[in-house]
Amino acid sequence: MLMDTPIHKDIVTLQSHILAQQDKNPQSTGTLSWILSALSISAKVIADHVRRARLEDVLGHAGADNVQGEQQQKLDVISNEVLIRTLGSREGVAIVASEENEEPVIIRNDTAGERRYCVLFDPLDGSSNLDVCGGVGTIFSILRQDRRASDAEASLLQPGEQQVAAGYILYGSSTVFCVSLGDGVDMFVLDPAIGAFLRVEEKLKIPVANKSYSLNEGNRLSFPEGYRDYLAWAQENGYSSRYVGAMVADVHRILLKGGVFIYPPTAKAPNGKLRLMYEANPMAMLIEQAGGKALAGLDSNGEAQRIMALKPKNIHERCTVILGSPDEVDHVVRHL
Ligand code: P6P
């Protein structure tokens, strides 16, 4: 009987999930829902480009220029354009900030009227994996516009705790949309047959422990001593290593299976490589909402420093990242 197969028991799309969340909050005006739906549309468009990247590349080489006569653009630039255009068409978006743009893009800055939001994103994180058909992703973070701020960038420099929503889209063996609106983490998979994201996990909880670490061991010799001590301890205790080299793919695996993702300070990146505003903060929100821990190392008093408590100084600043299962993060901190 078709209707009693699991998938049909309660088919919840991302769209209906967003509207249900909106209904829970009587004060909500639907502005945030429109922004999330813009991210959902962008995700489908980018997923289509990603799946066709090599083909478009091949097709592009045939003519050297695309149909508009433009030089074939790199996919992260295309993804950036898709996000800016789609979000720009939403009334509730004041400012967008992207890894691809040095300056924030001001969409609307009239100070009167509706509450407005700022959306920060890495349009195609790990795009170097595209050439080898590896996982790549989009990471997004949504803040309320701070109208008292002197300028666009100042309005964005809020600690991660201020995020109203955060999430990622993983373009992997399937297209996964993972999001938190501050009340747990929900996960959706794109069904290309109907063009909708269907919910596969509700209020996801990260496993408390899993003997698996994820970091680029090629940088080991330039890690601070505590990280090298942790690595030695983990290898003496039977840990496995998993590292895709794309944060979205590594964090997705850790959300589902547990473990710890680490990007320590290195010789090339003494403050860490990952960006605070649109990589570390959104991932930290998801991990904490799923019951995990997300740290930027130790603070000046030697205490664990939560990523989401950091006060940003500029929108492209970098930070150290230690995030994942609570027990696994504790093992790292114990060695720092
Ligand atoms: P490395 C991709 O370039 C990225 O920004 C993250 O997605 C990923 O976790 C990290 O950098 C990989 O960096 O130095 O190990 O290649």
PDB file of C-alpha atoms in Angstrom, residues 44-296:
ATOM      1  CA  LYS A  44      18.681  24.118  -6.111  1.00  0.00           C
ATOM      2  CA  VAL A  45      20.194  26.386  -8.775  1.00  0.00           C
ATOM      3  CA  ILE A  46      23.739  25.948  -7.434  1.00  0.00           C
ATOM      4  CA  ALA A  47      23.239  22.185  -7.085  1.00  0.00           C
ATOM      5  CA  ASP A  48      22.312  22.026 -10.781  1.00  0.00           C
ATOM      6  CA  HIS A  49      25.438  24.001 -11.749  1.00  0.00           C
ATOM      7  CA  VAL A  50      27.646  21.844  -9.495  1.00  0.00           C
ATOM      8  CA  ARG A  51      26.295  18.597 -10.971  1.00  0.00           C
ATOM      9  CA  ARG A  52      27.012  19.947 -14.460  1.00  0.00           C
ATOM     10  CA  ALA A  53      30.330  21.665 -13.631  1.00  0.00           C
ATOM     11  CA  ARG A  54      32.552  19.362 -15.649  1.00  0.00           C
ATOM     12  CA  LEU A  55      30.019  19.161 -18.479  1.00  0.00           C
ATOM     13  CA  GLU A  56      29.665  22.957 -18.619  1.00  0.00           C
ATOM     14  CA  ASP A  57      33.431  23.181 -18.497  1.00  0.00           C
ATOM     15  CA  VAL A  58      33.667  20.795 -21.444  1.00  0.00           C
ATOM     16  CA  LEU A  59      30.798  22.536 -23.239  1.00  0.00           C
ATOM     17  CA  GLY A  60      32.356  25.882 -22.394  1.00  0.00           C
ATOM     18  CA  HIS A  61      35.701  24.823 -23.911  1.00  0.00           C
ATOM     19  CA  ALA A  62      33.873  23.924 -27.137  1.00  0.00           C
ATOM     20  CA  GLY A  63      32.876  27.590 -27.611  1.00  0.00           C
ATOM     21  CA  ALA A  64      35.431  29.114 -25.173  1.00  0.00           C
ATOM     22  CA  ASP A  65      32.628  31.596 -24.353  1.00  0.00           C
ATOM     23  CA  ASN A  66      29.177  30.899 -22.941  1.00  0.00           C
ATOM     24  CA  VAL A  67      25.978  31.883 -24.783  1.00  0.00           C
ATOM     25  CA  GLN A  68      26.158  35.454 -23.411  1.00  0.00           C
ATOM     26  CA  GLY A  69      29.563  35.726 -24.998  1.00  0.00           C
ATOM     27  CA  GLU A  70      31.093  35.952 -21.511  1.00  0.00           C
ATOM     28  CA  GLN A  71      34.250  34.126 -20.529  1.00  0.00           C
ATOM     29  CA  GLN A  72      33.180  30.859 -18.825  1.00  0.00           C
ATOM     30  CA  GLN A  73      32.944  31.897 -15.158  1.00  0.00           C
ATOM     31  CA  LYS A  74      34.251  29.919 -12.227  1.00  0.00           C
ATOM     32  CA  LEU A  75      31.505  28.147 -10.313  1.00  0.00           C
ATOM     33  CA  ASP A  76      32.118  29.953  -7.046  1.00  0.00           C
ATOM     34  CA  VAL A  77      31.596  33.279  -8.805  1.00  0.00           C
ATOM     35  CA  ILE A  78      28.390  31.946 -10.378  1.00  0.00           C
ATOM     36  CA  SER A  79      27.204  30.622  -6.992  1.00  0.00           C
ATOM     37  CA  ASN A  80      27.937  34.019  -5.447  1.00  0.00           C
ATOM     38  CA  GLU A  81      25.892  35.780  -8.140  1.00  0.00           C
ATOM     39  CA  VAL A  82      22.962  33.379  -7.667  1.00  0.00           C
ATOM     40  CA  LEU A  83      22.880  34.038  -3.912  1.00  0.00           C
ATOM     41  CA  ILE A  84      23.225  37.832  -4.174  1.00  0.00           C
ATOM     42  CA  ARG A  85      20.515  38.081  -6.850  1.00  0.00           C
ATOM     43  CA  THR A  86      18.073  35.711  -5.108  1.00  0.00           C
ATOM     44  CA  LEU A  87      18.544  37.236  -1.651  1.00  0.00           C
ATOM     45  CA  GLY A  88      18.536  40.740  -3.142  1.00  0.00           C
ATOM     46  CA  SER A  89      15.010  40.185  -4.415  1.00  0.00           C
ATOM     47  CA  ARG A  90      13.752  39.615  -0.832  1.00  0.00           C
ATOM     48  CA  GLU A  91      12.390  42.733   0.906  1.00  0.00           C
ATOM     49  CA  GLY A  92      13.746  41.576   4.294  1.00  0.00           C
ATOM     50  CA  VAL A  93      17.421  41.587   3.317  1.00  0.00           C
ATOM     51  CA  ALA A  94      19.392  44.725   4.197  1.00  0.00           C
ATOM     52  CA  ILE A  95      22.978  43.562   3.657  1.00  0.00           C
ATOM     53  CA  VAL A  96      24.739  40.507   2.243  1.00  0.00           C
ATOM     54  CA  ALA A  97      28.371  39.660   2.868  1.00  0.00           C
ATOM     55  CA  SER A  98      30.240  36.974   0.987  1.00  0.00           C
ATOM     56  CA  GLU A  99      33.686  35.400   1.020  1.00  0.00           C
ATOM     57  CA  GLU A 100      33.806  36.425  -2.658  1.00  0.00           C
ATOM     58  CA  ASN A 101      33.260  40.151  -1.963  1.00  0.00           C
ATOM     59  CA  GLU A 102      35.796  42.264  -0.079  1.00  0.00           C
ATOM     60  CA  GLU A 103      33.048  44.715   0.969  1.00  0.00           C
ATOM     61  CA  PRO A 104      29.497  43.905   2.139  1.00  0.00           C
ATOM     62  CA  VAL A 105      26.817  44.465  -0.512  1.00  0.00           C
ATOM     63  CA  ILE A 106      24.145  46.856   0.743  1.00  0.00           C
ATOM     64  CA  ILE A 107      20.794  45.815  -0.678  1.00  0.00           C
ATOM     65  CA  ARG A 108      18.523  48.203   1.247  1.00  0.00           C
ATOM     66  CA  ASN A 109      19.586  50.642   3.916  1.00  0.00           C
ATOM     67  CA  ASP A 110      16.522  52.773   4.654  1.00  0.00           C
ATOM     68  CA  THR A 111      16.365  52.787   8.433  1.00  0.00           C
ATOM     69  CA  ALA A 112      12.549  52.986   8.698  1.00  0.00           C
ATOM     70  CA  GLY A 113      10.003  50.146   8.426  1.00  0.00           C
ATOM     71  CA  GLU A 114      10.264  46.408   8.822  1.00  0.00           C
ATOM     72  CA  ARG A 115      13.019  44.589  10.720  1.00  0.00           C
ATOM     73  CA  ARG A 116      15.662  43.601   8.251  1.00  0.00           C
ATOM     74  CA  TYR A 117      18.327  40.905   8.211  1.00  0.00           C
ATOM     75  CA  CYS A 118      21.930  40.495   7.144  1.00  0.00           C
ATOM     76  CA  VAL A 119      22.963  37.314   5.357  1.00  0.00           C
ATOM     77  CA  LEU A 120      26.601  36.210   5.313  1.00  0.00           C
ATOM     78  CA  PHE A 121      27.750  33.262   3.251  1.00  0.00           C
ATOM     79  CA  ASP A 122      30.548  31.278   1.702  1.00  0.00           C
ATOM     80  CA  PRO A 123      28.905  30.559  -1.650  1.00  0.00           C
ATOM     81  CA  LEU A 124      30.924  27.476  -2.589  1.00  0.00           C
ATOM     82  CA  ASP A 125      33.145  26.279   0.226  1.00  0.00           C
ATOM     83  CA  GLY A 126      35.792  23.741  -0.745  1.00  0.00           C
ATOM     84  CA  SER A 127      35.354  24.563  -4.450  1.00  0.00           C
ATOM     85  CA  SER A 128      38.782  23.116  -5.222  1.00  0.00           C
ATOM     86  CA  ASN A 129      37.109  19.715  -4.667  1.00  0.00           C
ATOM     87  CA  LEU A 130      34.883  20.349  -7.690  1.00  0.00           C
ATOM     88  CA  ASP A 131      37.607  19.257 -10.121  1.00  0.00           C
ATOM     89  CA  VAL A 132      37.756  15.842  -8.452  1.00  0.00           C
ATOM     90  CA  CYS A 133      34.002  15.407  -7.870  1.00  0.00           C
ATOM     91  CA  GLY A 134      34.479  15.868  -4.106  1.00  0.00           C
ATOM     92  CA  GLY A 135      31.961  17.342  -1.666  1.00  0.00           C
ATOM     93  CA  VAL A 136      31.470  21.125  -1.804  1.00  0.00           C
ATOM     94  CA  GLY A 137      29.019  23.309   0.044  1.00  0.00           C
ATOM     95  CA  THR A 138      27.345  26.638   0.735  1.00  0.00           C
ATOM     96  CA  ILE A 139      27.460  27.957   4.323  1.00  0.00           C
ATOM     97  CA  PHE A 140      25.121  30.736   5.515  1.00  0.00           C
ATOM     98  CA  SER A 141      24.585  32.813   8.652  1.00  0.00           C
ATOM     99  CA  ILE A 142      21.646  35.179   9.292  1.00  0.00           C
ATOM    100  CA  LEU A 143      21.833  38.132  11.702  1.00  0.00           C
ATOM    101  CA  ARG A 144      19.367  40.903  12.496  1.00  0.00           C
ATOM    102  CA  GLN A 145      20.443  44.217  10.996  1.00  0.00           C
ATOM    103  CA  ASP A 146      21.793  46.449  13.761  1.00  0.00           C
ATOM    104  CA  ARG A 147      20.352  49.805  12.685  1.00  0.00           C
ATOM    105  CA  ARG A 148      22.365  51.701  15.296  1.00  0.00           C
ATOM    106  CA  ALA A 149      25.564  50.616  13.574  1.00  0.00           C
ATOM    107  CA  SER A 150      27.534  53.357  11.852  1.00  0.00           C
ATOM    108  CA  ASP A 151      27.957  51.469   8.583  1.00  0.00           C
ATOM    109  CA  ALA A 152      27.206  48.159   6.840  1.00  0.00           C
ATOM    110  CA  GLU A 153      30.297  46.349   8.106  1.00  0.00           C
ATOM    111  CA  ALA A 154      29.679  47.518  11.690  1.00  0.00           C
ATOM    112  CA  SER A 155      26.126  46.151  11.458  1.00  0.00           C
ATOM    113  CA  LEU A 156      27.577  42.724  10.654  1.00  0.00           C
ATOM    114  CA  LEU A 157      30.208  42.538  13.412  1.00  0.00           C
ATOM    115  CA  GLN A 158      28.004  40.665  15.904  1.00  0.00           C
ATOM    116  CA  PRO A 159      29.083  37.599  17.920  1.00  0.00           C
ATOM    117  CA  GLY A 160      27.818  34.235  16.642  1.00  0.00           C
ATOM    118  CA  GLU A 161      25.400  34.052  19.588  1.00  0.00           C
ATOM    119  CA  GLN A 162      23.353  36.737  17.786  1.00  0.00           C
ATOM    120  CA  GLN A 163      22.643  34.503  14.773  1.00  0.00           C
ATOM    121  CA  VAL A 164      18.901  33.998  14.211  1.00  0.00           C
ATOM    122  CA  ALA A 165      19.566  31.142  11.769  1.00  0.00           C
ATOM    123  CA  ALA A 166      22.504  29.276  10.260  1.00  0.00           C
ATOM    124  CA  GLY A 167      23.087  26.299   8.042  1.00  0.00           C
ATOM    125  CA  TYR A 168      24.746  24.715   5.058  1.00  0.00           C
ATOM    126  CA  ILE A 169      23.933  23.001   1.795  1.00  0.00           C
ATOM    127  CA  LEU A 170      26.180  20.028   0.970  1.00  0.00           C
ATOM    128  CA  TYR A 171      26.462  19.168  -2.742  1.00  0.00           C
ATOM    129  CA  GLY A 172      27.609  15.599  -2.248  1.00  0.00           C
ATOM    130  CA  SER A 173      26.258  12.207  -3.336  1.00  0.00           C
ATOM    131  CA  SER A 174      22.938  13.916  -2.598  1.00  0.00           C
ATOM    132  CA  THR A 175      22.081  17.572  -1.939  1.00  0.00           C
ATOM    133  CA  VAL A 176      21.530  18.121   1.789  1.00  0.00           C
ATOM    134  CA  PHE A 177      20.097  21.315   3.364  1.00  0.00           C
ATOM    135  CA  CYS A 178      20.878  21.509   7.101  1.00  0.00           C
ATOM    136  CA  VAL A 179      19.516  24.443   9.126  1.00  0.00           C
ATOM    137  CA  SER A 180      18.929  25.688  12.671  1.00  0.00           C
ATOM    138  CA  LEU A 181      16.570  28.540  13.580  1.00  0.00           C
ATOM    139  CA  GLY A 182      17.666  28.384  17.213  1.00  0.00           C
ATOM    140  CA  ASP A 183      15.410  25.479  18.178  1.00  0.00           C
ATOM    141  CA  GLY A 184      17.432  22.413  17.169  1.00  0.00           C
ATOM    142  CA  VAL A 185      18.887  21.213  13.859  1.00  0.00           C
ATOM    143  CA  ASP A 186      16.795  19.855  10.976  1.00  0.00           C
ATOM    144  CA  MET A 187      18.111  18.136   7.844  1.00  0.00           C
ATOM    145  CA  PHE A 188      16.556  17.890   4.365  1.00  0.00           C
ATOM    146  CA  VAL A 189      17.547  16.030   1.197  1.00  0.00           C
ATOM    147  CA  LEU A 190      16.699  17.338  -2.269  1.00  0.00           C
ATOM    148  CA  ASP A 191      14.430  15.017  -4.238  1.00  0.00           C
ATOM    149  CA  PRO A 192      15.319  16.040  -7.808  1.00  0.00           C
ATOM    150  CA  ALA A 193      12.238  14.265  -9.116  1.00  0.00           C
ATOM    151  CA  ILE A 194       9.949  16.802  -7.428  1.00  0.00           C
ATOM    152  CA  GLY A 195      12.440  19.657  -6.856  1.00  0.00           C
ATOM    153  CA  ALA A 196      11.746  19.778  -3.126  1.00  0.00           C
ATOM    154  CA  PHE A 197      13.912  19.342  -0.021  1.00  0.00           C
ATOM    155  CA  LEU A 198      12.327  16.568   2.099  1.00  0.00           C
ATOM    156  CA  ARG A 199      12.986  16.377   5.861  1.00  0.00           C
ATOM    157  CA  VAL A 200      15.087  13.350   6.852  1.00  0.00           C
ATOM    158  CA  GLU A 201      16.197  14.406  10.376  1.00  0.00           C
ATOM    159  CA  GLU A 202      14.316  16.487  12.970  1.00  0.00           C
ATOM    160  CA  LYS A 203      16.013  17.917  16.091  1.00  0.00           C
ATOM    161  CA  LEU A 204      19.207  16.054  15.161  1.00  0.00           C
ATOM    162  CA  LYS A 205      21.546  15.212  18.075  1.00  0.00           C
ATOM    163  CA  ILE A 206      25.299  14.698  17.540  1.00  0.00           C
ATOM    164  CA  PRO A 207      26.724  11.459  19.025  1.00  0.00           C
ATOM    165  CA  VAL A 208      28.441  12.223  22.360  1.00  0.00           C
ATOM    166  CA  ALA A 209      31.652  10.483  21.280  1.00  0.00           C
ATOM    167  CA  ASN A 210      33.263   8.775  18.297  1.00  0.00           C
ATOM    168  CA  LYS A 211      36.946   7.890  17.933  1.00  0.00           C
ATOM    169  CA  SER A 212      37.476   9.893  14.773  1.00  0.00           C
ATOM    170  CA  TYR A 213      39.337  13.162  14.177  1.00  0.00           C
ATOM    171  CA  SER A 214      39.302  15.374  11.096  1.00  0.00           C
ATOM    172  CA  LEU A 215      42.221  17.738  10.362  1.00  0.00           C
ATOM    173  CA  ASN A 216      44.949  18.288   7.785  1.00  0.00           C
ATOM    174  CA  GLU A 217      47.864  16.293   9.227  1.00  0.00           C
ATOM    175  CA  GLY A 218      50.140  17.742   6.537  1.00  0.00           C
ATOM    176  CA  ASN A 219      50.416  20.803   8.785  1.00  0.00           C
ATOM    177  CA  ARG A 220      51.255  18.764  11.930  1.00  0.00           C
ATOM    178  CA  LEU A 221      54.812  20.068  12.348  1.00  0.00           C
ATOM    179  CA  SER A 222      53.568  23.656  12.539  1.00  0.00           C
ATOM    180  CA  PHE A 223      50.696  22.932  14.980  1.00  0.00           C
ATOM    181  CA  PRO A 224      51.144  24.371  18.490  1.00  0.00           C
ATOM    182  CA  GLU A 225      52.429  21.664  20.868  1.00  0.00           C
ATOM    183  CA  GLY A 226      49.063  20.889  22.496  1.00  0.00           C
ATOM    184  CA  TYR A 227      47.540  19.877  19.138  1.00  0.00           C
ATOM    185  CA  ARG A 228      50.531  17.621  18.378  1.00  0.00           C
ATOM    186  CA  ASP A 229      50.136  16.039  21.840  1.00  0.00           C
ATOM    187  CA  TYR A 230      46.419  15.445  21.142  1.00  0.00           C
ATOM    188  CA  LEU A 231      47.226  13.790  17.793  1.00  0.00           C
ATOM    189  CA  ALA A 232      49.755  11.448  19.454  1.00  0.00           C
ATOM    190  CA  TRP A 233      47.208  10.577  22.182  1.00  0.00           C
ATOM    191  CA  ALA A 234      44.450   9.918  19.606  1.00  0.00           C
ATOM    192  CA  GLN A 235      46.690   7.670  17.513  1.00  0.00           C
ATOM    193  CA  GLU A 236      47.745   5.753  20.652  1.00  0.00           C
ATOM    194  CA  ASN A 237      44.038   5.271  21.446  1.00  0.00           C
ATOM    195  CA  GLY A 238      42.908   3.792  18.157  1.00  0.00           C
ATOM    196  CA  TYR A 239      41.334   6.888  16.548  1.00  0.00           C
ATOM    197  CA  SER A 240      40.632   6.936  12.810  1.00  0.00           C
ATOM    198  CA  SER A 241      41.262   9.949  10.582  1.00  0.00           C
ATOM    199  CA  ARG A 242      38.718  11.328   8.098  1.00  0.00           C
ATOM    200  CA  TYR A 243      39.395  14.576   6.188  1.00  0.00           C
ATOM    201  CA  VAL A 244      37.666  15.677   2.962  1.00  0.00           C
ATOM    202  CA  GLY A 245      39.251  19.141   2.802  1.00  0.00           C
ATOM    203  CA  ALA A 246      35.836  20.780   2.508  1.00  0.00           C
ATOM    204  CA  MET A 247      34.473  22.008   5.849  1.00  0.00           C
ATOM    205  CA  VAL A 248      30.827  21.342   4.928  1.00  0.00           C
ATOM    206  CA  ALA A 249      31.510  17.679   4.069  1.00  0.00           C
ATOM    207  CA  ASP A 250      33.647  17.119   7.186  1.00  0.00           C
ATOM    208  CA  VAL A 251      31.200  18.819   9.548  1.00  0.00           C
ATOM    209  CA  HIS A 252      28.217  16.996   7.988  1.00  0.00           C
ATOM    210  CA  ARG A 253      29.875  13.644   8.666  1.00  0.00           C
ATOM    211  CA  ILE A 254      30.643  14.681  12.260  1.00  0.00           C
ATOM    212  CA  LEU A 255      27.065  15.903  12.884  1.00  0.00           C
ATOM    213  CA  LEU A 256      25.772  12.474  11.829  1.00  0.00           C
ATOM    214  CA  LYS A 257      28.513  10.124  13.102  1.00  0.00           C
ATOM    215  CA  GLY A 258      30.285  12.123  15.818  1.00  0.00           C
ATOM    216  CA  GLY A 259      34.003  12.904  16.105  1.00  0.00           C
ATOM    217  CA  VAL A 260      35.958  16.158  16.142  1.00  0.00           C
ATOM    218  CA  PHE A 261      36.918  18.620  13.381  1.00  0.00           C
ATOM    219  CA  ILE A 262      40.016  20.727  14.027  1.00  0.00           C
ATOM    220  CA  TYR A 263      41.671  23.559  12.108  1.00  0.00           C
ATOM    221  CA  PRO A 264      44.531  24.604  14.409  1.00  0.00           C
ATOM    222  CA  PRO A 265      46.863  27.600  13.983  1.00  0.00           C
ATOM    223  CA  THR A 266      49.531  26.742  11.373  1.00  0.00           C
ATOM    224  CA  ALA A 267      52.656  28.442   9.981  1.00  0.00           C
ATOM    225  CA  LYS A 268      50.631  29.578   6.934  1.00  0.00           C
ATOM    226  CA  ALA A 269      47.577  30.553   9.019  1.00  0.00           C
ATOM    227  CA  PRO A 270      48.742  31.581  12.524  1.00  0.00           C
ATOM    228  CA  ASN A 271      45.161  32.597  13.461  1.00  0.00           C
ATOM    229  CA  GLY A 272      43.664  29.511  11.861  1.00  0.00           C
ATOM    230  CA  LYS A 273      42.435  29.385   8.240  1.00  0.00           C
ATOM    231  CA  LEU A 274      38.659  29.282   8.568  1.00  0.00           C
ATOM    232  CA  ARG A 275      36.550  32.446   8.483  1.00  0.00           C
ATOM    233  CA  LEU A 276      34.740  33.343  11.702  1.00  0.00           C
ATOM    234  CA  MET A 277      31.654  35.080  10.278  1.00  0.00           C
ATOM    235  CA  TYR A 278      30.534  32.697   7.530  1.00  0.00           C
ATOM    236  CA  GLU A 279      32.251  29.389   8.261  1.00  0.00           C
ATOM    237  CA  ALA A 280      33.011  28.970  11.987  1.00  0.00           C
ATOM    238  CA  ASN A 281      29.988  30.810  13.468  1.00  0.00           C
ATOM    239  CA  PRO A 282      27.257  29.094  11.393  1.00  0.00           C
ATOM    240  CA  MET A 283      28.841  25.662  11.909  1.00  0.00           C
ATOM    241  CA  ALA A 284      29.225  26.411  15.631  1.00  0.00           C
ATOM    242  CA  MET A 285      25.502  27.228  15.889  1.00  0.00           C
ATOM    243  CA  LEU A 286      24.552  23.916  14.248  1.00  0.00           C
ATOM    244  CA  ILE A 287      26.972  21.881  16.377  1.00  0.00           C
ATOM    245  CA  GLU A 288      25.889  23.514  19.678  1.00  0.00           C
ATOM    246  CA  GLN A 289      22.198  23.208  18.730  1.00  0.00           C
ATOM    247  CA  ALA A 290      22.832  19.480  18.131  1.00  0.00           C
ATOM    248  CA  GLY A 291      24.402  19.119  21.613  1.00  0.00           C
ATOM    249  CA  GLY A 292      28.052  19.421  20.582  1.00  0.00           C
ATOM    250  CA  LYS A 293      30.816  21.926  21.417  1.00  0.00           C
ATOM    251  CA  ALA A 294      32.437  24.523  19.138  1.00  0.00           C
ATOM    252  CA  LEU A 295      35.596  26.234  20.402  1.00  0.00           C
ATOM    253  CA  ALA A 296      38.266  28.583  19.037  1.00  0.00           C
TER     254      ALA A 296
END
